[in-house]
PDB file of C-alpha atoms in Angstrom:
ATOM      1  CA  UNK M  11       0.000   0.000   0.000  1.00 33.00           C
ATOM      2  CA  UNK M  12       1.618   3.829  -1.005  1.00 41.00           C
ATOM      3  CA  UNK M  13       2.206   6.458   1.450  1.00 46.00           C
ATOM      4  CA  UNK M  14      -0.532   8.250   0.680  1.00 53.00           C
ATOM      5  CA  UNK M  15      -3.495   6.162   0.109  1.00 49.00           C
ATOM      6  CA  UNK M  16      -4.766   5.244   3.114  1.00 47.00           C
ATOM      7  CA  UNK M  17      -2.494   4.493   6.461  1.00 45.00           C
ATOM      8  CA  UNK M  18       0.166   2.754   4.404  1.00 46.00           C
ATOM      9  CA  UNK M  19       3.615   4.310   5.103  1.00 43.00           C
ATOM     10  CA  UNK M  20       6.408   3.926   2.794  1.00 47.00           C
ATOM     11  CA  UNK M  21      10.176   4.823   4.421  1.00 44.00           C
ATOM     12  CA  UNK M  22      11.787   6.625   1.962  1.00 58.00           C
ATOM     13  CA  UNK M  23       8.634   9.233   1.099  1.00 82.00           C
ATOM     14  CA  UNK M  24       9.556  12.439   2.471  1.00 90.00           C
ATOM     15  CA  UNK M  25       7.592  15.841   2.319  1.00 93.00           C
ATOM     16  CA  UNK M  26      10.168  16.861  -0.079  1.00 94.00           C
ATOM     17  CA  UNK M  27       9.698  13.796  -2.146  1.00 92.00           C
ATOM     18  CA  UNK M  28       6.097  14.796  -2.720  1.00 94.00           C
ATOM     19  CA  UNK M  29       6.805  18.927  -2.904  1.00 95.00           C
ATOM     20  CA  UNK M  30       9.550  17.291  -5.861  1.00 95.00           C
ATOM     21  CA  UNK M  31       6.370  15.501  -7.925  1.00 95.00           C
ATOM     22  CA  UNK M  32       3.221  17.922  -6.990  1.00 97.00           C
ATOM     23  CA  UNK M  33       2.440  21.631  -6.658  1.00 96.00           C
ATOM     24  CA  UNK M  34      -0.906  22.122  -4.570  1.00 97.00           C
ATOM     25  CA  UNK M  35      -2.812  25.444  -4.614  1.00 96.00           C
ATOM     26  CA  UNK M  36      -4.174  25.722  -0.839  1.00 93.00           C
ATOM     27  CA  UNK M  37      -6.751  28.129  -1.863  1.00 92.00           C
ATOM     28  CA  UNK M  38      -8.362  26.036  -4.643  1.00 94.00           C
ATOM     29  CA  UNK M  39      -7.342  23.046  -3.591  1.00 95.00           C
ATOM     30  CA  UNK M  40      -6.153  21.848  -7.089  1.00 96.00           C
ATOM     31  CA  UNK M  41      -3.074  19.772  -7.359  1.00 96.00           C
ATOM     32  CA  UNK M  42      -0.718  19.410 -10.739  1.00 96.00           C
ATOM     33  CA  UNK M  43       2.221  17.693 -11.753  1.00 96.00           C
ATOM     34  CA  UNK M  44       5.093  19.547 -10.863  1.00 94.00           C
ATOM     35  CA  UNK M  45       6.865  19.004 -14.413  1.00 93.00           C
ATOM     36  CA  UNK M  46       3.785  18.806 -16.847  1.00 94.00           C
ATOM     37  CA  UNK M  47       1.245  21.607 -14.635  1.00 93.00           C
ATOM     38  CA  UNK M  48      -1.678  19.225 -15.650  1.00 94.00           C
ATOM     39  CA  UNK M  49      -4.333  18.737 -13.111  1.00 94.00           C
ATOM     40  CA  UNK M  50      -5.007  15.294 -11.270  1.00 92.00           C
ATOM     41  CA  UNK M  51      -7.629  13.914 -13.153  1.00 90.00           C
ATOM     42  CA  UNK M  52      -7.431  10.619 -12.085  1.00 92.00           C
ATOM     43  CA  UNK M  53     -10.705   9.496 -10.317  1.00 92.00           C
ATOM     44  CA  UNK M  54     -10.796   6.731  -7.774  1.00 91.00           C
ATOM     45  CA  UNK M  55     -13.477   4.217  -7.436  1.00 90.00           C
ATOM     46  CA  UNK M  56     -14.734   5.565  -4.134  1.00 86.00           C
ATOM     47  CA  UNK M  57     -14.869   9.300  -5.501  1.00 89.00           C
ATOM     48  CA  UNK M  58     -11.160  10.449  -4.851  1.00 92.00           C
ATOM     49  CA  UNK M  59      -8.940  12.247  -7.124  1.00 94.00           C
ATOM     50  CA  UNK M  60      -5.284   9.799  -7.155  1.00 95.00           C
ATOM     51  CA  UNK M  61      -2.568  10.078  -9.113  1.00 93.00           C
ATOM     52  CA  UNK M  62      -0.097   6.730  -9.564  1.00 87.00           C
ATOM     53  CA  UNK M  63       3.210   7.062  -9.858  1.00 83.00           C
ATOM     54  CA  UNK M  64       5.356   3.235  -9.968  1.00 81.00           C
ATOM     55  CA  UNK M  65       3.076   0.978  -7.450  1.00 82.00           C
ATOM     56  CA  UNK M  66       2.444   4.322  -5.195  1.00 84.00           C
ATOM     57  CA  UNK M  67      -1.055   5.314  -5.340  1.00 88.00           C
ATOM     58  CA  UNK M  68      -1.321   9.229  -4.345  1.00 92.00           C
ATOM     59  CA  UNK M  69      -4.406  10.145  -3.023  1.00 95.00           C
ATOM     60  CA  UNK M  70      -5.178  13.954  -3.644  1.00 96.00           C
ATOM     61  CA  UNK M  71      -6.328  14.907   0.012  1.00 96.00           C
ATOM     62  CA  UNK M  72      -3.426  13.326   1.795  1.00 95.00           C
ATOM     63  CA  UNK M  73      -0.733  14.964  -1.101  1.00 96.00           C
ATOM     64  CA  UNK M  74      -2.325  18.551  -0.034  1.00 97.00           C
ATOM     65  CA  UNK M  75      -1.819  17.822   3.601  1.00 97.00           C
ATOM     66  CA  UNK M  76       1.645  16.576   3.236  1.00 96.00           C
ATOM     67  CA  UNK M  77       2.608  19.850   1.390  1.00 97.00           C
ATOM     68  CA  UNK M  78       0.809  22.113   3.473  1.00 97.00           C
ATOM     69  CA  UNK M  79       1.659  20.525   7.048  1.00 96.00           C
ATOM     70  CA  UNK M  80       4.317  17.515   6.857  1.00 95.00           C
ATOM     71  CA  UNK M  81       3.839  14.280   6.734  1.00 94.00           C
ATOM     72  CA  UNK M  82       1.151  12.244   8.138  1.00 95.00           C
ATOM     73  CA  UNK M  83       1.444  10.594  11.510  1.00 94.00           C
ATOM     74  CA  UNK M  84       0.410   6.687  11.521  1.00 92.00           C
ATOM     75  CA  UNK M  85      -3.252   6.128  12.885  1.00 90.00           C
ATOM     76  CA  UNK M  86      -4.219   9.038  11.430  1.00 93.00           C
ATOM     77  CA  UNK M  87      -6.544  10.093   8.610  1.00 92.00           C
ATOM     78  CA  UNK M  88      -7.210  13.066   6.416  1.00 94.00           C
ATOM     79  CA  UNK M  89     -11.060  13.718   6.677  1.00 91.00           C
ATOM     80  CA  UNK M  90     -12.791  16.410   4.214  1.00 92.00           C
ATOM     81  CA  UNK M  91     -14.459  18.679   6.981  1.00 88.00           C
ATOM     82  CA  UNK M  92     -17.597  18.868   4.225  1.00 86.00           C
ATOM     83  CA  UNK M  93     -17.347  15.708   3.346  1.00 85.00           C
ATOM     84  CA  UNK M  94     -16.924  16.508  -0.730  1.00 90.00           C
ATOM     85  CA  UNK M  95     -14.028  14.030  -1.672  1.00 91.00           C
ATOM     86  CA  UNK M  96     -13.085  17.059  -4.063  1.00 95.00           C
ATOM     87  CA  UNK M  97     -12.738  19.979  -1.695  1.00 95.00           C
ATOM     88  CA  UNK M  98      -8.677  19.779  -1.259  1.00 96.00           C
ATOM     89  CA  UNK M  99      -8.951  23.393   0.338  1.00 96.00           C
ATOM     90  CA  UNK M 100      -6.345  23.276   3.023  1.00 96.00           C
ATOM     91  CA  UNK M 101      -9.179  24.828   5.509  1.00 95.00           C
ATOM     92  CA  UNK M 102     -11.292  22.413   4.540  1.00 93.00           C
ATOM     93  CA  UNK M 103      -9.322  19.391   5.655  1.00 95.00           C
ATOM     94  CA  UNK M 104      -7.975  18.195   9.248  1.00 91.00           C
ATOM     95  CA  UNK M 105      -6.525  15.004  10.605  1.00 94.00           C
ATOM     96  CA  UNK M 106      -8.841  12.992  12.800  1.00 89.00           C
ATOM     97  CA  UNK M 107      -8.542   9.465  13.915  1.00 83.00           C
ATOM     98  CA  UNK M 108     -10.507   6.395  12.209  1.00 84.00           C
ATOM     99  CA  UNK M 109     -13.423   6.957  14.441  1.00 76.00           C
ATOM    100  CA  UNK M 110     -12.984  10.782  14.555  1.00 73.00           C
ATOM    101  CA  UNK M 111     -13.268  10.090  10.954  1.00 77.00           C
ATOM    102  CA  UNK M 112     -16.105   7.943  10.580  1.00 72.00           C
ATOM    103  CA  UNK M 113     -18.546  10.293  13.088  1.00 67.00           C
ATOM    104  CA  UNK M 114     -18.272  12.384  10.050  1.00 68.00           C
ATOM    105  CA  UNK M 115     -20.199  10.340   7.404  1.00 69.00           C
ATOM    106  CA  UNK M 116     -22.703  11.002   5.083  1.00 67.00           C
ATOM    107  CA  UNK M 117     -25.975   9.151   4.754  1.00 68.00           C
ATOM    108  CA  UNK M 118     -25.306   5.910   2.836  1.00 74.00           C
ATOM    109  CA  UNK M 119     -27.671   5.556  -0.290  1.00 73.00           C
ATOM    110  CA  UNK M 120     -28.949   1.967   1.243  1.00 75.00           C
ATOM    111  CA  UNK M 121     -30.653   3.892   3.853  1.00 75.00           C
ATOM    112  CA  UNK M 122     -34.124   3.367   3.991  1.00 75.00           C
ATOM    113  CA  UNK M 123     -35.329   4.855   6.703  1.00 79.00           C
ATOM    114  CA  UNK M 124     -34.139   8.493   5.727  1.00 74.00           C
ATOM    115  CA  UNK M 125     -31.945   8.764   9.218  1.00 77.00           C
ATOM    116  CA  UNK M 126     -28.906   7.190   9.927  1.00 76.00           C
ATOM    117  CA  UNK M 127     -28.949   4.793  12.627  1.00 80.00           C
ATOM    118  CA  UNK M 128     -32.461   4.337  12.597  1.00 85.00           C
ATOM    119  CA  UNK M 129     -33.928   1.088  10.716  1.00 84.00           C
ATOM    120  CA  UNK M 130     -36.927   0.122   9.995  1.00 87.00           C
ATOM    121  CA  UNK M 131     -37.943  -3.339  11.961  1.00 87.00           C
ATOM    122  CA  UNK M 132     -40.243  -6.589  10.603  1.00 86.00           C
ATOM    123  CA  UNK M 133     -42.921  -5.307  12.994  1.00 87.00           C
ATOM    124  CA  UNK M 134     -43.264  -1.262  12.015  1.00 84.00           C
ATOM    125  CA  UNK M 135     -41.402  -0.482  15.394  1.00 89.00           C
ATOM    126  CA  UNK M 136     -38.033   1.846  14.739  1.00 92.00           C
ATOM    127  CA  UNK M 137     -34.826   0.828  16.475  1.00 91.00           C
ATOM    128  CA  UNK M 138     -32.330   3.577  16.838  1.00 90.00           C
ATOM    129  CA  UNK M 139     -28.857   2.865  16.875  1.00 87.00           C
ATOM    130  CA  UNK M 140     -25.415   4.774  17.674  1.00 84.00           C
ATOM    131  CA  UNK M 141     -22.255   3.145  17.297  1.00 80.00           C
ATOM    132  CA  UNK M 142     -18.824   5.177  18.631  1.00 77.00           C
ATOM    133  CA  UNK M 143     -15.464   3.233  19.490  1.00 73.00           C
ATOM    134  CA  UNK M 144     -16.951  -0.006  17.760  1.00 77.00           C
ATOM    135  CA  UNK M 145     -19.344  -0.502  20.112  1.00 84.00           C
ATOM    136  CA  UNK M 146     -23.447   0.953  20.842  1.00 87.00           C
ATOM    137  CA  UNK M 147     -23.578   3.171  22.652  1.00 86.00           C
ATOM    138  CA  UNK M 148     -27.341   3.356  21.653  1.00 88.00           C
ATOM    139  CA  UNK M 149     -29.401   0.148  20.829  1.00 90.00           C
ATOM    140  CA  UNK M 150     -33.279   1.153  21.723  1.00 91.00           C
ATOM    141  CA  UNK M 151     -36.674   0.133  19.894  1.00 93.00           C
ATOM    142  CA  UNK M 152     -39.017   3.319  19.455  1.00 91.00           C
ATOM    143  CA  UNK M 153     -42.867   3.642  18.421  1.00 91.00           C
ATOM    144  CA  UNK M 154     -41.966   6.095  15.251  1.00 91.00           C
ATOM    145  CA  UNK M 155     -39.849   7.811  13.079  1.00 91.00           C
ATOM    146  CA  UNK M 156     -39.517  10.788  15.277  1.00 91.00           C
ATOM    147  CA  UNK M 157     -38.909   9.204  18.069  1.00 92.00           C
ATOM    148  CA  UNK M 158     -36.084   7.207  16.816  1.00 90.00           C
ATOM    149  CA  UNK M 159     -34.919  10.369  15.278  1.00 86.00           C
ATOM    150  CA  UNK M 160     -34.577  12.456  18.483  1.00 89.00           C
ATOM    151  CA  UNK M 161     -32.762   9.422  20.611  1.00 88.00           C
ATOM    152  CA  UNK M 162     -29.643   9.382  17.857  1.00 85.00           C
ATOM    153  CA  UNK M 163     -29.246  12.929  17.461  1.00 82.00           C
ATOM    154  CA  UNK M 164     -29.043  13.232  20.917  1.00 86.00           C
ATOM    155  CA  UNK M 165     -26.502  10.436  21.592  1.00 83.00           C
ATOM    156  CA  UNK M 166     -24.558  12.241  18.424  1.00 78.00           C
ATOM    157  CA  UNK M 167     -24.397  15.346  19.883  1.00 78.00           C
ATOM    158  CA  UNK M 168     -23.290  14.039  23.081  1.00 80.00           C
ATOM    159  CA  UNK M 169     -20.930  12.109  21.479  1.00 75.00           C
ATOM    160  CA  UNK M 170     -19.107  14.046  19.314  1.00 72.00           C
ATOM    161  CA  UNK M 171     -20.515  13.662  15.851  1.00 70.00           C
ATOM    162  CA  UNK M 172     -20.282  16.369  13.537  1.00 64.00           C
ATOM    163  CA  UNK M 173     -23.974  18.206  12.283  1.00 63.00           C
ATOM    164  CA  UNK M 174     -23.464  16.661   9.191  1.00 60.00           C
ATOM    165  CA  UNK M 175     -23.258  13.100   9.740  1.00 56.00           C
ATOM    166  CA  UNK M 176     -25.930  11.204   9.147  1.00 55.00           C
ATOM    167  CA  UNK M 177     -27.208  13.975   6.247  1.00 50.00           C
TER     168      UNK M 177
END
């Protein structure tokens, strides 16, 4: 796995390594070749603008932060603050951990219920659901939608979510 997608670390990446291959606008957020000034174009199949060089795959998120800020620590992650995959705005990202990371989600397009963390049960009940840490920290069965609604954003808020998880 490359330096920059994901966790993976490679030893002999440096920040200078990367400044020597890229040039990032932090105000735009767009990010060229150094040598031929073209844009990454490059889409990943999970929405993210890469860029390959050898067997490294470059993410576009994580080459912004490593210009702007150094290189990224291990157990870290690079989360888009607004959650589009194609805002490389240096105010726009910040490191988080996995979970900090994850409290930061979108609504997934399987959800049926039209809330995150609330299902829909086999007997028109609601059950409500918060998971933090990999664990519930939430796990009730509520009469409606509402209901069900107001118990996870609750537990969200109290827990650190962001306003737009879930959305």
């Amino acid at each position: 796995m490359g330096l920059l997608y994901g966790g993976g670390m490679s030893k002999e990446i440096s920040q200078s390594y990367i400044k020597s291959i890229f040039n990032y606008d932090p105000d735009s957020g767009v990010i060229t070749f150094r040598h031929s000034r073209k844009p990454l174009s490059t889409m990943s199949s999970n929405g993210y603008l890469v860029a390959r060089l050898g067997n490294e795959l470059f993410m576009s998120h994580r080459i912004a932060w490593v210009i702007s800020n150094g290189m990224i620590p291990e157990g870290v992650e690079v989360d888009h603050i607004d959650g589009d995959k194609l805002n490389n705005m240096i105010e726009n990202l910040r490191l988080v951990s996995h979970s900090g990371n994850m409290k930061n989600v979108g609504k997934r397009k399987s959800n049926t219920s039209g809330v995150t963390g609330v299902t829909i049960t086999n007997n028109g009940k609601y059950r409500a659901r918060v998971k933090s840490h990999g664990k519930y920290i939430l796990d009730v069965r509520c009469g409606t939608l509402e209901e069900a609604k107001d118990m996870v954003m609750k537990v969200r808020r109290e827990s650190g979510f962001t306003d737009r998880h879930g959305f």
